[in-house]
Amino acid sequence: MNSTDNILLEVRNLRKYFPVTSGIFSRVISSVKAVDNVSFHIKPGETLGLVGESGCGKTTLSRVILRLAEPSGGEVYFEGEDVFRLRGDRLRRFRKNVQIVFQDPYSSLNPRLSIGSIIAEGIGAHGIARGGKKREIVEGLLERVGLSAGYYNRYPHEFSGGQRQRIAIARALSLNPKLIVCDEPVSALDVSIQAQILNLLGELKRDFNLSYLFISHDLAVVEHVSDRIATMYMGEITEIAGAGEFYSRPLHPYTIALLSANLLPEPGRKRRPVILRGDVPSPLDPPPGCRFHTRCPVAEDVCRVKRPEPVEVSGGHMVRCHLVDRKDPAPPGFLADLTLMLHKPAGESGVKPL
Amino acid sequence: MRNNLSTGETSRDLPEEVSRFAEAWRVFKKNTPAVWGLVIFIAFFIVAVAGWFLTTGETPVLDPAKVRLSEKLLRPLSPVNTDMVEPGDRPVFGIYLLGTDDLGRDVFARMMQGAWVSLTVGFVAVGISVVIGIILGGVAGYYGRARIKFMHVLCFIAFFASMILLASGRKEPALDLFVTSLLLATVSAVYHYLAARGGAGPRPLDFLFFDTFSVDTLIMRFVDIMLCFPSFFLILTIVALLPPNIYNIMIVIGLTSWMGTTRFVRAEFLSLREQDFVSAAKALGLSDISIIFRHMMPNAIAPVLVSATIGIATAILTEAGLSFLGFGVPPPHATWGNILAGGERFIFDAPWLMYIPGFSILTVVLSFNLFGEGLRDAMNPKLRKR
């Protein structure tokens, strides 16, 4: 990280291992490395997209950053403060500044509370406002996320998935946070509703000067919203790059495979996808060397033995791959071949406005 | 500056508000046996309350304890013999609605008094068991993963040993142990205060604060132990030690029937704790108390209420069984169980003495069970229309 000044969230070597126990004495026999040495940062006003397939540790990562789960190691700094050591008032201030929007809008709202009290809860708990003023704020938030203020006394089961996600967004906004972690906020929604929610998130980012950690498994969605994009595979960040560079000059074979599998928006146009063989290895027994080598189309001997370290190929573009040489700015030959398979015009968006 | 896309979806109005209660009632009233259960439940409630008013006081309207030796074992609906019974001792309307027993006591009056006993035993015992069950189950479900430190185990062992010694009358060793437990508690408090203040790294006395078993293990294994005893015999043992009165019976039944509720609440809490809305509440910075009582308890309470309804039926049965065996409410006070027990000797001469309390218990217990099952179906969101 070159520019350490003015960083909102910094994650350093974050680890989260889930112990696997056995027997009546709960002996720890091994662990699932859900998040393993993850490092990245988010600047104010920036959206970092985080892409990866199911089970790669995206959600665990977000939960650990929010202190909803205990880390196994590493540090998270929010505005320079070590998040894992916060207590009392400073923890409350952190809670106020960092909020989350969950994937499933059906389980993220308490079915027994009216949406007014769901959104008002944080405002009351942090003593921001009470009584009529609180209601005024909540009604303002409801209208801001595109719902009617008259829905104050309605219950979550009366709303559709998209509307519920708006309510969840209003709840996240209620504390006027600086960072919102969006944990696959549109994956559970119809495509047309996805576009509405993404546009809403974009507007809110401008109006409230928000930063997002935007987690998704859909590259098209991430491309639409992100300033920088990271890919994650088996608990590790494999590549981080600015959005433009990520799509125009991907370097990690996994990124290239992901991009090649992404559908192009024009009917009839097709890519030759880089087909990955096999399944993701069991996280209980991760492969030695590079985590990706079992499925990598260009893996070499060194990949099977030695864990690659992240290398910075150009400003802010980090890759965790043995085959990428930092001294050579052009992609190596094999990567060029893979990249050629992505007949992708630069700058074209996956989600087009309807 | 909002475009059409972000608001387009909400332009249509929502359907009429339907409350959860109305929705549950719609499902419930389709279930005929459950509705009958509810009707009998309400009728029983009215009878029991009326029974309490009519059979207490200086000169009760229905006197369940009045002995009329000339009027033994009369059939139901027999008129009173006006020659033998003084006007003040006669039943209302001059008729024994449900006959008399071997001492010439009015069975109707005794049944009314017994109804109140059954009702209060049912509700108080279940109330006690539900409160214990919710607290223990809630703690096991929410804080279950926390591990108890060795020092705390020592502290509690010392405390309980001192209480047991105190109860058995040996005051001096009890006092010693009590002081020891206080000392250990102080040491733990200082240790945790320093741990909270200071950073990481080893501290003195760390060797006394290693993790032992979890809170969940402690509570749930205690539940298993309690379930190992056949509860009726457990109750019999305790009742044999305690002076027999109606309050002790209620408390004892309550203290031996909370295990099911504990398991229920724990299971509900375990699943609710992983729900996103609980995570969201934590992310909002709400306190544990507010998360437990605002977010988890209201969602966990429905199955508890259902099992409580069925628990009332079980408690009524247990009380009747205890009274039948002579361990229940002591004799001058009538309960359905001891009316049944008294009638047993006259099964051929006066069968109504068995049939009346027997069928009453059957009806009430059955109605509670049917009502409880109907309630469970009505609370089941899968049966609701979306």
JSON list of C-alpha atoms in Angstrom, two decimals, chain A residues 100-101 105 108-110 113-120 138 141-142 145-148 151 154-174 197 200, chain B residues 14:
[
{"chain": "A", "resi": 100, "resn": "ILE", "atom": "CA", "xyz": [-23.86, -4.00, 6.64]},
{"chain": "A", "resi": 101, "resn": "VAL", "atom": "CA", "xyz": [-26.48, -4.99, 4.09]},
{"chain": "A", "resi": 105, "resn": "PRO", "atom": "CA", "xyz": [-33.64, -9.72, 2.60]},
{"chain": "A", "resi": 108, "resn": "SER", "atom": "CA", "xyz": [-32.25, -9.84, 7.57]},
{"chain": "A", "resi": 109, "resn": "LEU", "atom": "CA", "xyz": [-35.42, -8.16, 8.88]},
{"chain": "A", "resi": 110, "resn": "ASN", "atom": "CA", "xyz": [-36.98, -9.21, 12.17]},
{"chain": "A", "resi": 113, "resn": "LEU", "atom": "CA", "xyz": [-40.98, -5.62, 14.29]},
{"chain": "A", "resi": 114, "resn": "SER", "atom": "CA", "xyz": [-42.56, -2.97, 12.11]},
{"chain": "A", "resi": 115, "resn": "ILE", "atom": "CA", "xyz": [-40.21, -1.53, 9.52]},
{"chain": "A", "resi": 116, "resn": "GLY", "atom": "CA", "xyz": [-40.37, 1.83, 11.29]},
{"chain": "A", "resi": 117, "resn": "SER", "atom": "CA", "xyz": [-39.00, 0.35, 14.47]},
{"chain": "A", "resi": 118, "resn": "ILE", "atom": "CA", "xyz": [-36.46, -1.73, 12.54]},
{"chain": "A", "resi": 119, "resn": "ILE", "atom": "CA", "xyz": [-34.98, 1.40, 11.00]},
{"chain": "A", "resi": 120, "resn": "ALA", "atom": "CA", "xyz": [-35.40, 3.49, 14.16]},
{"chain": "A", "resi": 138, "resn": "VAL", "atom": "CA", "xyz": [-37.00, 7.31, 9.67]},
{"chain": "A", "resi": 141, "resn": "LEU", "atom": "CA", "xyz": [-34.89, 7.51, 5.13]},
{"chain": "A", "resi": 142, "resn": "LEU", "atom": "CA", "xyz": [-37.84, 5.49, 3.84]},
{"chain": "A", "resi": 145, "resn": "VAL", "atom": "CA", "xyz": [-34.59, 4.65, -0.44]},
{"chain": "A", "resi": 146, "resn": "GLY", "atom": "CA", "xyz": [-37.69, 4.87, -2.61]},
{"chain": "A", "resi": 147, "resn": "LEU", "atom": "CA", "xyz": [-40.42, 3.70, -0.24]},
{"chain": "A", "resi": 148, "resn": "SER", "atom": "CA", "xyz": [-43.41, 5.58, 1.05]},
{"chain": "A", "resi": 151, "resn": "TYR", "atom": "CA", "xyz": [-45.11, 2.20, 5.38]},
{"chain": "A", "resi": 154, "resn": "ARG", "atom": "CA", "xyz": [-46.09, -2.11, 8.16]},
{"chain": "A", "resi": 155, "resn": "TYR", "atom": "CA", "xyz": [-44.36, -5.43, 8.82]},
{"chain": "A", "resi": 156, "resn": "PRO", "atom": "CA", "xyz": [-41.59, -7.01, 6.74]},
{"chain": "A", "resi": 157, "resn": "HIS", "atom": "CA", "xyz": [-43.74, -9.88, 5.46]},
{"chain": "A", "resi": 158, "resn": "GLU", "atom": "CA", "xyz": [-45.87, -7.41, 3.54]},
{"chain": "A", "resi": 159, "resn": "PHE", "atom": "CA", "xyz": [-42.99, -6.40, 1.29]},
{"chain": "A", "resi": 160, "resn": "SER", "atom": "CA", "xyz": [-41.30, -7.89, -1.76]},
{"chain": "A", "resi": 161, "resn": "GLY", "atom": "CA", "xyz": [-37.65, -8.87, -1.86]},
{"chain": "A", "resi": 162, "resn": "GLY", "atom": "CA", "xyz": [-36.53, -5.64, -3.51]},
{"chain": "A", "resi": 163, "resn": "GLN", "atom": "CA", "xyz": [-38.52, -3.51, -1.07]},
{"chain": "A", "resi": 164, "resn": "ARG", "atom": "CA", "xyz": [-37.10, -5.44, 1.85]},
{"chain": "A", "resi": 165, "resn": "GLN", "atom": "CA", "xyz": [-33.60, -4.82, 0.55]},
{"chain": "A", "resi": 166, "resn": "ARG", "atom": "CA", "xyz": [-34.45, -1.10, 0.44]},
{"chain": "A", "resi": 167, "resn": "ILE", "atom": "CA", "xyz": [-35.54, -1.32, 4.07]},
{"chain": "A", "resi": 168, "resn": "ALA", "atom": "CA", "xyz": [-32.26, -3.04, 4.96]},
{"chain": "A", "resi": 169, "resn": "ILE", "atom": "CA", "xyz": [-30.39, -0.27, 3.15]},
{"chain": "A", "resi": 170, "resn": "ALA", "atom": "CA", "xyz": [-32.37, 2.36, 5.06]},
{"chain": "A", "resi": 171, "resn": "ARG", "atom": "CA", "xyz": [-31.48, 0.62, 8.31]},
{"chain": "A", "resi": 172, "resn": "ALA", "atom": "CA", "xyz": [-27.80, 0.66, 7.35]},
{"chain": "A", "resi": 173, "resn": "LEU", "atom": "CA", "xyz": [-28.05, 4.36, 6.44]},
{"chain": "A", "resi": 174, "resn": "SER", "atom": "CA", "xyz": [-29.86, 5.28, 9.66]},
{"chain": "A", "resi": 197, "resn": "ILE", "atom": "CA", "xyz": [-30.96, -1.55, -6.09]},
{"chain": "A", "resi": 200, "resn": "LEU", "atom": "CA", "xyz": [-29.98, 3.24, -5.52]},
{"chain": "B", "resi": 14, "resn": "LEU", "atom": "CA", "xyz": [-49.36, -2.86, -0.70]}
]
